[in-house]
Short mmCIF file of C-alpha atoms in Angstrom, two decimals:
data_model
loop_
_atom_site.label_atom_id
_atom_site.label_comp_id
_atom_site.label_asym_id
_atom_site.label_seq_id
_atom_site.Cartn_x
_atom_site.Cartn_y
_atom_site.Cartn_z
CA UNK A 1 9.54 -95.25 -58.15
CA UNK A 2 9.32 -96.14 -54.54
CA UNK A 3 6.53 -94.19 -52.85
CA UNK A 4 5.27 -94.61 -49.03
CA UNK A 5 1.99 -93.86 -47.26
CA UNK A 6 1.72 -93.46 -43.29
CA UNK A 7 -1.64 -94.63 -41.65
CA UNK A 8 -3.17 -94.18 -38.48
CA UNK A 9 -5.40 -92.88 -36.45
CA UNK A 10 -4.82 -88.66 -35.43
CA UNK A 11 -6.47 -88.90 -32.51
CA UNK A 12 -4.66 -90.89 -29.84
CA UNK A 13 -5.70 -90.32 -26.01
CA UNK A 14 -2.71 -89.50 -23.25
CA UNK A 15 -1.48 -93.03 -21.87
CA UNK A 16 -2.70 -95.21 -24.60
CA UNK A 17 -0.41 -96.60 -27.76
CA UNK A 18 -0.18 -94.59 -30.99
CA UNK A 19 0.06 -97.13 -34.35
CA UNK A 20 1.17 -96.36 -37.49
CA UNK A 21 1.94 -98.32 -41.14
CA UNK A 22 3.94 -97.13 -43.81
CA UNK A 23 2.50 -98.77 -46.81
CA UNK A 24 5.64 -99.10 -49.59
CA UNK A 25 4.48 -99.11 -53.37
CA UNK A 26 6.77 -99.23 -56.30
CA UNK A 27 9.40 -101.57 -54.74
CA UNK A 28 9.97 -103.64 -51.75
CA UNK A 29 11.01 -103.89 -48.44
CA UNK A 30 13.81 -106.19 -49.07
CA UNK A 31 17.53 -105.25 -48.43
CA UNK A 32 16.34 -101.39 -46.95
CA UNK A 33 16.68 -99.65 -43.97
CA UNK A 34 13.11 -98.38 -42.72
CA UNK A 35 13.05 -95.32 -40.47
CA UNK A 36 10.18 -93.11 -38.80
CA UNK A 37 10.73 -89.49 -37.83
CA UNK A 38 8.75 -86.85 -36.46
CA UNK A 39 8.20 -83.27 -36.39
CA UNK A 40 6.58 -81.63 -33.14
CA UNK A 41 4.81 -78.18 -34.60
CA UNK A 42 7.01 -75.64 -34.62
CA UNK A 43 10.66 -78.05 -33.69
CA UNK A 44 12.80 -79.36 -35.43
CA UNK A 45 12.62 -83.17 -36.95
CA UNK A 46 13.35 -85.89 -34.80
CA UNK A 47 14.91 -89.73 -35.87
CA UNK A 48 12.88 -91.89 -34.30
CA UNK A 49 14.78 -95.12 -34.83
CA UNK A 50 14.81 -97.75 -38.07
CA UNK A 51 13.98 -101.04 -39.03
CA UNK A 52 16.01 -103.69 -41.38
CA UNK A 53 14.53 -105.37 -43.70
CA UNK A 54 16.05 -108.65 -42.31
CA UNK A 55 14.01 -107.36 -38.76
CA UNK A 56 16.70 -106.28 -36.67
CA UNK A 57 15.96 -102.41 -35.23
CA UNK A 58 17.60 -99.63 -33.69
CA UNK A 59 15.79 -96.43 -31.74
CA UNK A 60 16.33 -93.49 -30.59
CA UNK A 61 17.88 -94.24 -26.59
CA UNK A 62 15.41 -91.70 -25.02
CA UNK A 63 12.50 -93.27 -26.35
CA UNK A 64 13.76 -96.18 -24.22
CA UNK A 65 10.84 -98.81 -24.09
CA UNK A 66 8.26 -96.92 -25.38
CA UNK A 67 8.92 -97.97 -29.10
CA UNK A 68 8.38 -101.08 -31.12
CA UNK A 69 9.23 -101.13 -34.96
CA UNK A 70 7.99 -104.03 -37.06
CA UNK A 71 7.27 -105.22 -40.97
CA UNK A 72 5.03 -107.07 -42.88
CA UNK A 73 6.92 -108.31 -46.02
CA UNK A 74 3.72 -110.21 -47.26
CA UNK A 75 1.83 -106.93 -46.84
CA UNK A 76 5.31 -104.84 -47.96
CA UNK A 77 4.33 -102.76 -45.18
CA UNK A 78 6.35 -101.54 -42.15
CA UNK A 79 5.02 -99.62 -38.42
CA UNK A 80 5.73 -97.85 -35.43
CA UNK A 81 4.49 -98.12 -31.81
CA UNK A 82 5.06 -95.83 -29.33
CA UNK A 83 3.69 -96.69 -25.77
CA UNK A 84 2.18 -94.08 -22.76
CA UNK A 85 2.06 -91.10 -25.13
CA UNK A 86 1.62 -88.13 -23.77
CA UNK A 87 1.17 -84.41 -25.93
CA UNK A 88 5.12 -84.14 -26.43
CA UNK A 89 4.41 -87.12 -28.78
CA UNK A 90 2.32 -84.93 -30.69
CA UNK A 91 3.76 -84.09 -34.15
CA UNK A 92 3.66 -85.06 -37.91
CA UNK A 93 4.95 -88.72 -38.61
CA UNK A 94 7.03 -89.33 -41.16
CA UNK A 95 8.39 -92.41 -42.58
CA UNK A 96 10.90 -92.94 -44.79
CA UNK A 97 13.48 -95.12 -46.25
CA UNK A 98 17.37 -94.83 -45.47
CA UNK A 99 20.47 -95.55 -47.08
CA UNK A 100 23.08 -96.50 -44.73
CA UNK A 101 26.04 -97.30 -46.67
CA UNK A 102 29.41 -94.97 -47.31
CA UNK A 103 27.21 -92.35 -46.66
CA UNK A 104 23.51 -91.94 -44.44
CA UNK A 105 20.60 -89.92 -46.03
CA UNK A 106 17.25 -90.19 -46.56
CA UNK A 107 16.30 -91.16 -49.74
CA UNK A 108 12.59 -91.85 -49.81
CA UNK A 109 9.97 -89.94 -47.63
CA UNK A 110 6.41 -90.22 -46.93
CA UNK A 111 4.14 -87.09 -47.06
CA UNK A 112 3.41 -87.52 -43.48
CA UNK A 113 0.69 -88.06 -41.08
CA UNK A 114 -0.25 -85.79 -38.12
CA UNK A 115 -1.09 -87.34 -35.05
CA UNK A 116 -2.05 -85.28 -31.71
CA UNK A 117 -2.29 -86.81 -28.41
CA UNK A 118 -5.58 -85.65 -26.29
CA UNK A 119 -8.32 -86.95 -24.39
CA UNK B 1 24.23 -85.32 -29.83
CA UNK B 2 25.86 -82.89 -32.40
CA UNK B 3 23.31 -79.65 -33.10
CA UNK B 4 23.18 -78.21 -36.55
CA UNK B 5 21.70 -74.79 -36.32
CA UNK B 6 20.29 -73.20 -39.82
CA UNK B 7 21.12 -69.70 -40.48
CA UNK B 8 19.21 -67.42 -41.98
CA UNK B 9 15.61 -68.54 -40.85
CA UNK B 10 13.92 -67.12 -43.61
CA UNK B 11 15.39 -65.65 -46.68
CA UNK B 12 13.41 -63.85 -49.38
CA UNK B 13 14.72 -62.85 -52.99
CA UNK B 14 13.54 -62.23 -56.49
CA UNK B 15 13.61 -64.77 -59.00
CA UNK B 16 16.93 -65.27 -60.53
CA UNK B 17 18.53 -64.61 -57.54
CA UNK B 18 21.44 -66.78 -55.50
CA UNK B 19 20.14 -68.37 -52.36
CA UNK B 20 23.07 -69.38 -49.73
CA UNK B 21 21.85 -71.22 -47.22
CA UNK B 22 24.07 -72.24 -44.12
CA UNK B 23 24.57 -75.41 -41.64
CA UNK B 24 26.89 -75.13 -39.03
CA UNK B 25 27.48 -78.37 -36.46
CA UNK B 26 28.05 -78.31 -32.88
CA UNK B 27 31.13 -81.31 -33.57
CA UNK B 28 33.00 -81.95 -36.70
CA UNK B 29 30.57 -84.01 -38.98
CA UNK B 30 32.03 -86.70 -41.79
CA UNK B 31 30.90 -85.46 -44.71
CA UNK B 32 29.52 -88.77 -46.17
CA UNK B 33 27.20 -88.60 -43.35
CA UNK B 34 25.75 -85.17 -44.03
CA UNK B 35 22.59 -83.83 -46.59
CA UNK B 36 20.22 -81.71 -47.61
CA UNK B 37 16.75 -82.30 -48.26
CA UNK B 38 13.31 -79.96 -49.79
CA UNK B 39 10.42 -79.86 -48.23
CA UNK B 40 7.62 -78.00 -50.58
CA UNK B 41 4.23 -77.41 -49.18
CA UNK B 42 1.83 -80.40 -48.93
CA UNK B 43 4.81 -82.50 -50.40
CA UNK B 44 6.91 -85.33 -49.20
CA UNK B 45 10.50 -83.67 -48.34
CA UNK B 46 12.79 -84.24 -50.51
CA UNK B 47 16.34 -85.37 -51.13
CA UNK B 48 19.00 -82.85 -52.98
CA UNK B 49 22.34 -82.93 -51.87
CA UNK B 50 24.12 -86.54 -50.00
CA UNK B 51 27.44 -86.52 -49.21
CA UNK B 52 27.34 -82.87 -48.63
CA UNK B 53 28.18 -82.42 -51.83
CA UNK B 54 26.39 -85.05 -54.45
CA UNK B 55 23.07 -84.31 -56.12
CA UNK B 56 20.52 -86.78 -55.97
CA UNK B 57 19.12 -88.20 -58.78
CA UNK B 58 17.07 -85.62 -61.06
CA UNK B 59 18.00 -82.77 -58.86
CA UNK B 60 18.88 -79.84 -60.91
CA UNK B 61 22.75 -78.72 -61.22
CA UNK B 62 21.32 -74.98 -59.92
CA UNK B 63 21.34 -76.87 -56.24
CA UNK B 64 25.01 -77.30 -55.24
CA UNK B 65 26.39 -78.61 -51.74
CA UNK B 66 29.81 -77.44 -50.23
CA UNK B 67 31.93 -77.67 -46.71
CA UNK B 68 33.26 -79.63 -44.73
CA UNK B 69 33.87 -80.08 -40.71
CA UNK B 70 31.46 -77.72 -39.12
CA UNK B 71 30.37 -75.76 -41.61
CA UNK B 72 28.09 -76.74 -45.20
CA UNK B 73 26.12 -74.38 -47.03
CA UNK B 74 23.75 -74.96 -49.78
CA UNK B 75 23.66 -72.67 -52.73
CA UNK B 76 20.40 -72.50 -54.85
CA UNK B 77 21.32 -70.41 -58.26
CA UNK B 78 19.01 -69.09 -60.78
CA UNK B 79 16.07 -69.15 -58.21
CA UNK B 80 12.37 -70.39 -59.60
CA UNK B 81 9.13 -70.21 -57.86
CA UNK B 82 9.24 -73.99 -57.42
CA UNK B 83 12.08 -73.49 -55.13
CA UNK B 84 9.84 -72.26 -52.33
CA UNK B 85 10.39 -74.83 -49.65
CA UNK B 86 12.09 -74.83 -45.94
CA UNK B 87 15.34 -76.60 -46.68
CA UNK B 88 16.57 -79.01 -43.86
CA UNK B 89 20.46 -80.48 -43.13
CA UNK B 90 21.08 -83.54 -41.88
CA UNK B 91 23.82 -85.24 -40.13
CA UNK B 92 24.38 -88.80 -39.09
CA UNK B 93 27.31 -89.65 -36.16
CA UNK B 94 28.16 -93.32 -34.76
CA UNK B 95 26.39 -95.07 -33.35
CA UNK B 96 22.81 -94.47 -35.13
CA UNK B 97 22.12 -90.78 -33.83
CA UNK B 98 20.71 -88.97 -37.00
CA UNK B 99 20.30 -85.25 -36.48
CA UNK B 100 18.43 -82.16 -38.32
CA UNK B 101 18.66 -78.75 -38.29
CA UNK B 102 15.43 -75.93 -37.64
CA UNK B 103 15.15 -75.33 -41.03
CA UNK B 104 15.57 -72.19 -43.81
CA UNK B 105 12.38 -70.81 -44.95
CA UNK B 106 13.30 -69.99 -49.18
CA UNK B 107 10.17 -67.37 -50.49
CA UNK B 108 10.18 -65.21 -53.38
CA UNK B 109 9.57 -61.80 -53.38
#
């Protein structure tokens, strides 16, 4: 069965870039949509935006420029940037894959990776 | 952006018991668009319930998913210790705005 791992490091400062990976084991990245979502302590989860395996992405509007997805199909491997964090970007990362077909759910997740944002 | 909002917060029973947990959405939601997932401690969440009322694969027929419109619920009979877990809902609306509610808290007394 399909199983991802976030990456990263926990410790990003205010201003810089915070970079994740999702590794994927037990299948591929082929013919999947890729998603990240996080979970500020205490709120409630947020949809970050998602990645298709073919490349093409969609995020979250009020993350405006701030966020990049991209995959590595050699590496089977997918990530998230997020530009100019500050501490509201601090929260556990998820990623995870989605079916978007007659219906939308989440079918895979990751266990999650905290991340906090201080200097 | 359509708000779901989780009611109760937290609901403790005894094992054996009937757990009804409710989702109600700010706009009428399709219901292929809307699910419920498990998240145990330490664990990866979960997927139960797609389609608001389909269980995923290898989820146990005590987990059922009902409603429509505004207003699912997820019923958890028989209740086990394993079932202690915040439950989440989840809706998806055109174009690409994926939503989730604040979560019910499931312990056993």
């Amino acid at each position: 069965q399909v199983q991802l791992t976030e990456s990263g490091p926990g410790l990003v400062a205010p201003s810089e870039t915070l970079s994740l990976t999702c590794n994927v084991s037990g299948g591929s990245l082929s013919n999947h949509y890729w998603t990240w979502i996080r979970q500020p302590a205490g709120k409630r989860l947020e949809w970050l935006g998602r990645i298709f395996s073919s490349g093409s992405t969609y995020y979250k509007p009020s993350l405006g420029s701030r966020v990049t997805m991209s995959l590595d199909t050699s590496a089977n491997h997918f990530s998230l940037q997020l530009r100019s964090v500050t501490a509201a970007d601090t929260a556990v990362y998820y990623c995870a894959r989605a079916v978007e077909t007659f219906h939308y759910y989440i079918d895979v997740w990751g266990k999650g990776t905290t991340v906090t944002v201080s200097s | 952006e359509i708000v779901l909002t989780q009611s109760p917060g937290t609901l403790s029973l005894s094992p054996g018991d009937t757990a009804t947990l409710s989702c109600r959405a700010s706009q009428a939601v399709s219901v292929s668009y809307f699910a419920w997932y498990q998240h145990r401690p330490g664990q990866a969440p979960r997927l139960l319930i797609y389609g608001a009322s389909s269980r995923a694969t290898g989820i146990p027929d005590r987990f059922s998913g009902s409603g429509s419109g505004t207003d699912f619920t997820l019923t958890i009979s028989r209740l086990e210790p394993e079932d202690v877990a915040i439950y989440y809902c989840q809706q998806y609306s055109p174009p690409r705005m994926w939503t989730f509610g604040q979560g019910t808290k499931v312990e056993i007394k």
